[in-house]
Amino acid sequence: MDQIQILKILNERCAGAVAEEQPKAIVLKKEFLLAVAEVLKGPDLDFQNLHCVTGVDRRDKIEVVYHFYTFKHRLMLTVKVLLPMNDLTVETLSLLWKSANWLEREVYDLFGVKFLNHPDPRRILNPDEWTDYPLRKDFDRPD
C-alpha cells in the first residue's frame, strides 16, 4: 500500500474530495475532510492513529496538516486542508480519533482555526481571555 493506492481508493469512495496531489501529501477540499477521514479509519486502510494535527500560516490561508499512521500497512499519510483567512473553520476529527481532541484545541489556540462540532473547544495553552493567535504571522506581540 502506498499513497497512489490510497488516492485511488479515495477517488473511488469520495469523488471530488482531492484538491491537489503533492509528492508527500494529499490536499483535500475542506467539505470532504470528515468523509475522507471515515474512509481512512475504515477496515481497508485502517489508519488507527492520528499522530499529529498542526497548522501552517501561509499569510493568505492556514493549512491544517494531519499525520495519520496505519500499523496494518506501516504507512504514514499526510493530509492537508487549506482554509482561507476569512473562513477558518473545518470539521473536527475528534469523534473518530480521540487524539484529535487536544491536538485540535492546540491548533485553535495558536492559529485560530475553529473545529466544528468539537466536544471541548476551549483554549489549551493561552489564558481564556486571550484574543490573539500567537503562531499567526499577523500576531503582534503584546508589550
mmCIF file with all atom_site columns, C-alpha atoms in Angstrom:
data_model
loop_
_atom_site.group_PDB
_atom_site.id
_atom_site.type_symbol
_atom_site.label_atom_id
_atom_site.label_alt_id
_atom_site.label_comp_id
_atom_site.label_asym_id
_atom_site.label_entity_id
_atom_site.label_seq_id
_atom_site.pdbx_PDB_ins_code
_atom_site.Cartn_x
_atom_site.Cartn_y
_atom_site.Cartn_z
_atom_site.occupancy
_atom_site.B_iso_or_equiv
_atom_site.pdbx_formal_charge
_atom_site.auth_seq_id
_atom_site.auth_comp_id
_atom_site.auth_asym_id
_atom_site.auth_atom_id
_atom_site.pdbx_PDB_model_num
ATOM 1   C CA . MET A 1 1   ? 0.000   0.000  0.000  1.00 0.00 ? 1   MET A CA 1
ATOM 2   C CA . ASP A 1 2   ? 1.289   3.452  -0.908 1.00 0.00 ? 2   ASP A CA 1
ATOM 3   C CA . GLN A 1 3   ? -0.043  6.974  -1.441 1.00 0.00 ? 3   GLN A CA 1
ATOM 4   C CA . ILE A 1 4   ? -1.014  6.245  -5.067 1.00 0.00 ? 4   ILE A CA 1
ATOM 5   C CA . GLN A 1 5   ? -3.190  3.308  -3.995 1.00 0.00 ? 5   GLN A CA 1
ATOM 6   C CA . ILE A 1 6   ? -4.730  5.390  -1.207 1.00 0.00 ? 6   ILE A CA 1
ATOM 7   C CA . LEU A 1 7   ? -5.521  8.158  -3.709 1.00 0.00 ? 7   LEU A CA 1
ATOM 8   C CA . LYS A 1 8   ? -7.225  5.617  -5.958 1.00 0.00 ? 8   LYS A CA 1
ATOM 9   C CA . ILE A 1 9   ? -9.415  4.411  -3.085 1.00 0.00 ? 9   ILE A CA 1
ATOM 10  C CA . LEU A 1 10  ? -10.243 7.986  -2.024 1.00 0.00 ? 10  LEU A CA 1
ATOM 11  C CA . ASN A 1 11  ? -11.150 8.977  -5.582 1.00 0.00 ? 11  ASN A CA 1
ATOM 12  C CA . GLU A 1 12  ? -13.459 5.954  -5.821 1.00 0.00 ? 12  GLU A CA 1
ATOM 13  C CA . ARG A 1 13  ? -15.199 6.460  -2.479 1.00 0.00 ? 13  ARG A CA 1
ATOM 14  C CA . CYS A 1 14  ? -15.090 10.265 -2.134 1.00 0.00 ? 14  CYS A CA 1
ATOM 15  C CA . ALA A 1 15  ? -15.178 11.580 -5.697 1.00 0.00 ? 15  ALA A CA 1
ATOM 16  C CA . GLY A 1 16  ? -14.062 15.201 -5.901 1.00 0.00 ? 16  GLY A CA 1
ATOM 17  C CA . ALA A 1 17  ? -12.502 15.270 -2.425 1.00 0.00 ? 17  ALA A CA 1
ATOM 18  C CA . VAL A 1 18  ? -8.866  15.594 -3.501 1.00 0.00 ? 18  VAL A CA 1
ATOM 19  C CA . ALA A 1 19  ? -7.957  19.166 -4.415 1.00 0.00 ? 19  ALA A CA 1
ATOM 20  C CA . GLU A 1 20  ? -4.281  18.504 -5.096 1.00 0.00 ? 20  GLU A CA 1
ATOM 21  C CA . GLU A 1 21  ? -1.799  15.659 -5.040 1.00 0.00 ? 21  GLU A CA 1
ATOM 22  C CA . GLN A 1 22  ? 1.601   16.529 -3.634 1.00 0.00 ? 22  GLN A CA 1
ATOM 23  C CA . PRO A 1 23  ? 4.624   14.208 -3.552 1.00 0.00 ? 23  PRO A CA 1
ATOM 24  C CA . LYS A 1 24  ? 4.291   13.622 0.187  1.00 0.00 ? 24  LYS A CA 1
ATOM 25  C CA . ALA A 1 25  ? 0.763   14.837 0.963  1.00 0.00 ? 25  ALA A CA 1
ATOM 26  C CA . ILE A 1 26  ? -2.828  14.853 -0.172 1.00 0.00 ? 26  ILE A CA 1
ATOM 27  C CA . VAL A 1 27  ? -4.674  18.180 -0.140 1.00 0.00 ? 27  VAL A CA 1
ATOM 28  C CA . LEU A 1 28  ? -8.419  17.863 0.432  1.00 0.00 ? 28  LEU A CA 1
ATOM 29  C CA . LYS A 1 29  ? -11.337 20.197 -0.085 1.00 0.00 ? 29  LYS A CA 1
ATOM 30  C CA . LYS A 1 30  ? -12.415 21.033 3.451  1.00 0.00 ? 30  LYS A CA 1
ATOM 31  C CA . GLU A 1 31  ? -16.023 19.915 2.986  1.00 0.00 ? 31  GLU A CA 1
ATOM 32  C CA . PHE A 1 32  ? -14.789 16.358 2.336  1.00 0.00 ? 32  PHE A CA 1
ATOM 33  C CA . LEU A 1 33  ? -12.497 16.022 5.356  1.00 0.00 ? 33  LEU A CA 1
ATOM 34  C CA . LEU A 1 34  ? -14.869 14.009 7.534  1.00 0.00 ? 34  LEU A CA 1
ATOM 35  C CA . ALA A 1 35  ? -15.911 11.650 4.715  1.00 0.00 ? 35  ALA A CA 1
ATOM 36  C CA . VAL A 1 36  ? -12.281 11.020 3.780  1.00 0.00 ? 36  VAL A CA 1
ATOM 37  C CA . ALA A 1 37  ? -11.354 10.514 7.428  1.00 0.00 ? 37  ALA A CA 1
ATOM 38  C CA . GLU A 1 38  ? -14.038 7.837  7.736  1.00 0.00 ? 38  GLU A CA 1
ATOM 39  C CA . VAL A 1 39  ? -12.575 6.026  4.712  1.00 0.00 ? 39  VAL A CA 1
ATOM 40  C CA . LEU A 1 40  ? -9.061  6.306  6.170  1.00 0.00 ? 40  LEU A CA 1
ATOM 41  C CA . LYS A 1 41  ? -10.238 4.892  9.502  1.00 0.00 ? 41  LYS A CA 1
ATOM 42  C CA . GLY A 1 42  ? -12.229 2.081  7.831  1.00 0.00 ? 42  GLY A CA 1
ATOM 43  C CA . PRO A 1 43  ? -11.093 -1.550 7.730  1.00 0.00 ? 43  PRO A CA 1
ATOM 44  C CA . ASP A 1 44  ? -9.480  -1.392 4.259  1.00 0.00 ? 44  ASP A CA 1
ATOM 45  C CA . LEU A 1 45  ? -6.974  1.375  5.014  1.00 0.00 ? 45  LEU A CA 1
ATOM 46  C CA . ASP A 1 46  ? -7.110  1.065  8.815  1.00 0.00 ? 46  ASP A CA 1
ATOM 47  C CA . PHE A 1 47  ? -5.387  4.302  9.832  1.00 0.00 ? 47  PHE A CA 1
ATOM 48  C CA . GLN A 1 48  ? -5.768  3.723  13.570 1.00 0.00 ? 48  GLN A CA 1
ATOM 49  C CA . ASN A 1 49  ? -3.534  6.572  14.641 1.00 0.00 ? 49  ASN A CA 1
ATOM 50  C CA . LEU A 1 50  ? -3.928  10.316 14.176 1.00 0.00 ? 50  LEU A CA 1
ATOM 51  C CA . HIS A 1 51  ? -0.394  11.184 15.144 1.00 0.00 ? 51  HIS A CA 1
ATOM 52  C CA . CYS A 1 52  ? -0.382  14.967 14.757 1.00 0.00 ? 52  CYS A CA 1
ATOM 53  C CA . VAL A 1 53  ? -2.579  17.917 13.816 1.00 0.00 ? 53  VAL A CA 1
ATOM 54  C CA . THR A 1 54  ? -0.896  21.251 13.274 1.00 0.00 ? 54  THR A CA 1
ATOM 55  C CA . GLY A 1 55  ? -1.262  24.486 11.361 1.00 0.00 ? 55  GLY A CA 1
ATOM 56  C CA . VAL A 1 56  ? 0.883   26.483 8.962  1.00 0.00 ? 56  VAL A CA 1
ATOM 57  C CA . ASP A 1 57  ? 0.242   30.170 8.297  1.00 0.00 ? 57  ASP A CA 1
ATOM 58  C CA . ARG A 1 58  ? 0.788   30.950 4.606  1.00 0.00 ? 58  ARG A CA 1
ATOM 59  C CA . ARG A 1 59  ? -0.340  34.601 5.038  1.00 0.00 ? 59  ARG A CA 1
ATOM 60  C CA . ASP A 1 60  ? -3.359  34.247 2.721  1.00 0.00 ? 60  ASP A CA 1
ATOM 61  C CA . LYS A 1 61  ? -4.509  30.909 4.151  1.00 0.00 ? 61  LYS A CA 1
ATOM 62  C CA . ILE A 1 62  ? -3.977  28.492 7.006  1.00 0.00 ? 62  ILE A CA 1
ATOM 63  C CA . GLU A 1 63  ? -3.002  24.914 6.222  1.00 0.00 ? 63  GLU A CA 1
ATOM 64  C CA . VAL A 1 64  ? -4.305  22.372 8.701  1.00 0.00 ? 64  VAL A CA 1
ATOM 65  C CA . VAL A 1 65  ? -1.960  19.390 8.459  1.00 0.00 ? 65  VAL A CA 1
ATOM 66  C CA . TYR A 1 66  ? -2.881  15.905 9.663  1.00 0.00 ? 66  TYR A CA 1
ATOM 67  C CA . HIS A 1 67  ? -0.474  12.972 10.026 1.00 0.00 ? 67  HIS A CA 1
ATOM 68  C CA . PHE A 1 68  ? -2.136  9.550  10.061 1.00 0.00 ? 68  PHE A CA 1
ATOM 69  C CA . TYR A 1 69  ? -0.471  6.200  10.615 1.00 0.00 ? 69  TYR A CA 1
ATOM 70  C CA . THR A 1 70  ? -1.581  2.662  9.825  1.00 0.00 ? 70  THR A CA 1
ATOM 71  C CA . PHE A 1 71  ? 0.137   -0.201 11.594 1.00 0.00 ? 71  PHE A CA 1
ATOM 72  C CA . LYS A 1 72  ? -1.531  -2.644 9.216  1.00 0.00 ? 72  LYS A CA 1
ATOM 73  C CA . HIS A 1 73  ? 0.187   -1.168 6.153  1.00 0.00 ? 73  HIS A CA 1
ATOM 74  C CA . ARG A 1 74  ? 3.093   0.508  8.007  1.00 0.00 ? 74  ARG A CA 1
ATOM 75  C CA . LEU A 1 75  ? 2.454   3.809  6.322  1.00 0.00 ? 75  LEU A CA 1
ATOM 76  C CA . MET A 1 76  ? 2.359   7.465  7.369  1.00 0.00 ? 76  MET A CA 1
ATOM 77  C CA . LEU A 1 77  ? -0.029  9.668  5.395  1.00 0.00 ? 77  LEU A CA 1
ATOM 78  C CA . THR A 1 78  ? -0.058  13.460 5.421  1.00 0.00 ? 78  THR A CA 1
ATOM 79  C CA . VAL A 1 79  ? -3.367  15.155 4.636  1.00 0.00 ? 79  VAL A CA 1
ATOM 80  C CA . LYS A 1 80  ? -3.792  18.919 4.323  1.00 0.00 ? 80  LYS A CA 1
ATOM 81  C CA . VAL A 1 81  ? -6.841  21.146 4.278  1.00 0.00 ? 81  VAL A CA 1
ATOM 82  C CA . LEU A 1 82  ? -6.401  24.750 3.112  1.00 0.00 ? 82  LEU A CA 1
ATOM 83  C CA . LEU A 1 83  ? -8.545  27.351 4.856  1.00 0.00 ? 83  LEU A CA 1
ATOM 84  C CA . PRO A 1 84  ? -8.941  30.915 3.599  1.00 0.00 ? 84  PRO A CA 1
ATOM 85  C CA . MET A 1 85  ? -8.297  33.560 6.265  1.00 0.00 ? 85  MET A CA 1
ATOM 86  C CA . ASN A 1 86  ? -11.947 34.669 6.102  1.00 0.00 ? 86  ASN A CA 1
ATOM 87  C CA . ASP A 1 87  ? -13.268 31.157 6.914  1.00 0.00 ? 87  ASP A CA 1
ATOM 88  C CA . LEU A 1 88  ? -11.057 29.355 9.434  1.00 0.00 ? 88  LEU A CA 1
ATOM 89  C CA . THR A 1 89  ? -13.485 26.523 10.147 1.00 0.00 ? 89  THR A CA 1
ATOM 90  C CA . VAL A 1 90  ? -13.232 22.804 9.498  1.00 0.00 ? 90  VAL A CA 1
ATOM 91  C CA . GLU A 1 91  ? -14.970 19.719 10.865 1.00 0.00 ? 91  GLU A CA 1
ATOM 92  C CA . THR A 1 92  ? -13.486 18.043 13.946 1.00 0.00 ? 92  THR A CA 1
ATOM 93  C CA . LEU A 1 93  ? -11.966 14.576 13.735 1.00 0.00 ? 93  LEU A CA 1
ATOM 94  C CA . SER A 1 94  ? -12.193 14.075 17.497 1.00 0.00 ? 94  SER A CA 1
ATOM 95  C CA . LEU A 1 95  ? -15.216 11.809 17.093 1.00 0.00 ? 95  LEU A CA 1
ATOM 96  C CA . LEU A 1 96  ? -13.098 9.353  15.081 1.00 0.00 ? 96  LEU A CA 1
ATOM 97  C CA . TRP A 1 97  ? -9.727  9.721  16.834 1.00 0.00 ? 97  TRP A CA 1
ATOM 98  C CA . LYS A 1 98  ? -9.592  10.738 20.493 1.00 0.00 ? 98  LYS A CA 1
ATOM 99  C CA . SER A 1 99  ? -6.112  12.197 19.961 1.00 0.00 ? 99  SER A CA 1
ATOM 100 C CA . ALA A 1 100 ? -7.674  14.920 17.792 1.00 0.00 ? 100 ALA A CA 1
ATOM 101 C CA . ASN A 1 101 ? -9.362  16.466 20.827 1.00 0.00 ? 101 ASN A CA 1
ATOM 102 C CA . TRP A 1 102 ? -6.287  18.118 22.331 1.00 0.00 ? 102 TRP A CA 1
ATOM 103 C CA . LEU A 1 103 ? -4.433  18.472 19.043 1.00 0.00 ? 103 LEU A CA 1
ATOM 104 C CA . GLU A 1 104 ? -7.297  20.480 17.519 1.00 0.00 ? 104 GLU A CA 1
ATOM 105 C CA . ARG A 1 105 ? -7.561  22.602 20.653 1.00 0.00 ? 105 ARG A CA 1
ATOM 106 C CA . GLU A 1 106 ? -3.886  23.478 20.271 1.00 0.00 ? 106 GLU A CA 1
ATOM 107 C CA . VAL A 1 107 ? -4.366  24.462 16.597 1.00 0.00 ? 107 VAL A CA 1
ATOM 108 C CA . TYR A 1 108 ? -7.342  26.613 17.617 1.00 0.00 ? 108 TYR A CA 1
ATOM 109 C CA . ASP A 1 109 ? -5.364  28.266 20.401 1.00 0.00 ? 109 ASP A CA 1
ATOM 110 C CA . LEU A 1 110 ? -2.299  29.025 18.280 1.00 0.00 ? 110 LEU A CA 1
ATOM 111 C CA . PHE A 1 111 ? -3.805  29.660 14.808 1.00 0.00 ? 111 PHE A CA 1
ATOM 112 C CA . GLY A 1 112 ? -7.499  30.472 15.371 1.00 0.00 ? 112 GLY A CA 1
ATOM 113 C CA . VAL A 1 113 ? -8.927  27.521 13.426 1.00 0.00 ? 113 VAL A CA 1
ATOM 114 C CA . LYS A 1 114 ? -12.369 26.586 14.748 1.00 0.00 ? 114 LYS A CA 1
ATOM 115 C CA . PHE A 1 115 ? -13.166 22.875 14.620 1.00 0.00 ? 115 PHE A CA 1
ATOM 116 C CA . LEU A 1 116 ? -16.891 22.443 14.087 1.00 0.00 ? 116 LEU A CA 1
ATOM 117 C CA . ASN A 1 117 ? -18.686 20.049 16.473 1.00 0.00 ? 117 ASN A CA 1
ATOM 118 C CA . HIS A 1 118 ? -15.613 19.754 18.706 1.00 0.00 ? 118 HIS A CA 1
ATOM 119 C CA . PRO A 1 119 ? -16.678 18.446 22.143 1.00 0.00 ? 119 PRO A CA 1
ATOM 120 C CA . ASP A 1 120 ? -14.479 20.877 24.134 1.00 0.00 ? 120 ASP A CA 1
ATOM 121 C CA . PRO A 1 121 ? -13.417 23.934 22.079 1.00 0.00 ? 121 PRO A CA 1
ATOM 122 C CA . ARG A 1 122 ? -11.589 25.742 24.889 1.00 0.00 ? 122 ARG A CA 1
ATOM 123 C CA . ARG A 1 123 ? -8.120  27.216 24.761 1.00 0.00 ? 123 ARG A CA 1
ATOM 124 C CA . ILE A 1 124 ? -5.458  24.807 25.910 1.00 0.00 ? 124 ILE A CA 1
ATOM 125 C CA . LEU A 1 125 ? -2.235  26.874 26.172 1.00 0.00 ? 125 LEU A CA 1
ATOM 126 C CA . ASN A 1 126 ? -3.161  30.544 26.434 1.00 0.00 ? 126 ASN A CA 1
ATOM 127 C CA . PRO A 1 127 ? -5.370  32.258 29.013 1.00 0.00 ? 127 PRO A CA 1
ATOM 128 C CA . ASP A 1 128 ? -9.122  32.197 28.305 1.00 0.00 ? 128 ASP A CA 1
ATOM 129 C CA . GLU A 1 129 ? -9.246  35.984 27.936 1.00 0.00 ? 129 GLU A CA 1
ATOM 130 C CA . TRP A 1 130 ? -6.560  35.924 25.213 1.00 0.00 ? 130 TRP A CA 1
ATOM 131 C CA . THR A 1 131 ? -7.853  37.267 21.887 1.00 0.00 ? 131 THR A CA 1
ATOM 132 C CA . ASP A 1 132 ? -4.912  36.662 19.539 1.00 0.00 ? 132 ASP A CA 1
ATOM 133 C CA . TYR A 1 133 ? -3.309  33.605 17.984 1.00 0.00 ? 133 TYR A CA 1
ATOM 134 C CA . PRO A 1 134 ? 0.456   33.655 18.603 1.00 0.00 ? 134 PRO A CA 1
ATOM 135 C CA . LEU A 1 135 ? 1.640   31.460 15.710 1.00 0.00 ? 135 LEU A CA 1
ATOM 136 C CA . ARG A 1 136 ? -0.059  33.550 13.045 1.00 0.00 ? 136 ARG A CA 1
ATOM 137 C CA . LYS A 1 137 ? 2.167   35.815 11.009 1.00 0.00 ? 137 LYS A CA 1
ATOM 138 C CA . ASP A 1 138 ? -0.059  38.810 11.740 1.00 0.00 ? 138 ASP A CA 1
ATOM 139 C CA . PHE A 1 139 ? 0.390   38.327 15.507 1.00 0.00 ? 139 PHE A CA 1
ATOM 140 C CA . ASP A 1 140 ? 1.522   41.495 17.264 1.00 0.00 ? 140 ASP A CA 1
ATOM 141 C CA . ARG A 1 141 ? 3.326   40.500 20.437 1.00 0.00 ? 141 ARG A CA 1
ATOM 142 C CA . PRO A 1 142 ? 1.945   42.338 23.484 1.00 0.00 ? 142 PRO A CA 1
ATOM 143 C CA . ASP A 1 143 ? 4.308   44.522 25.481 1.00 0.00 ? 143 ASP A CA 1
#
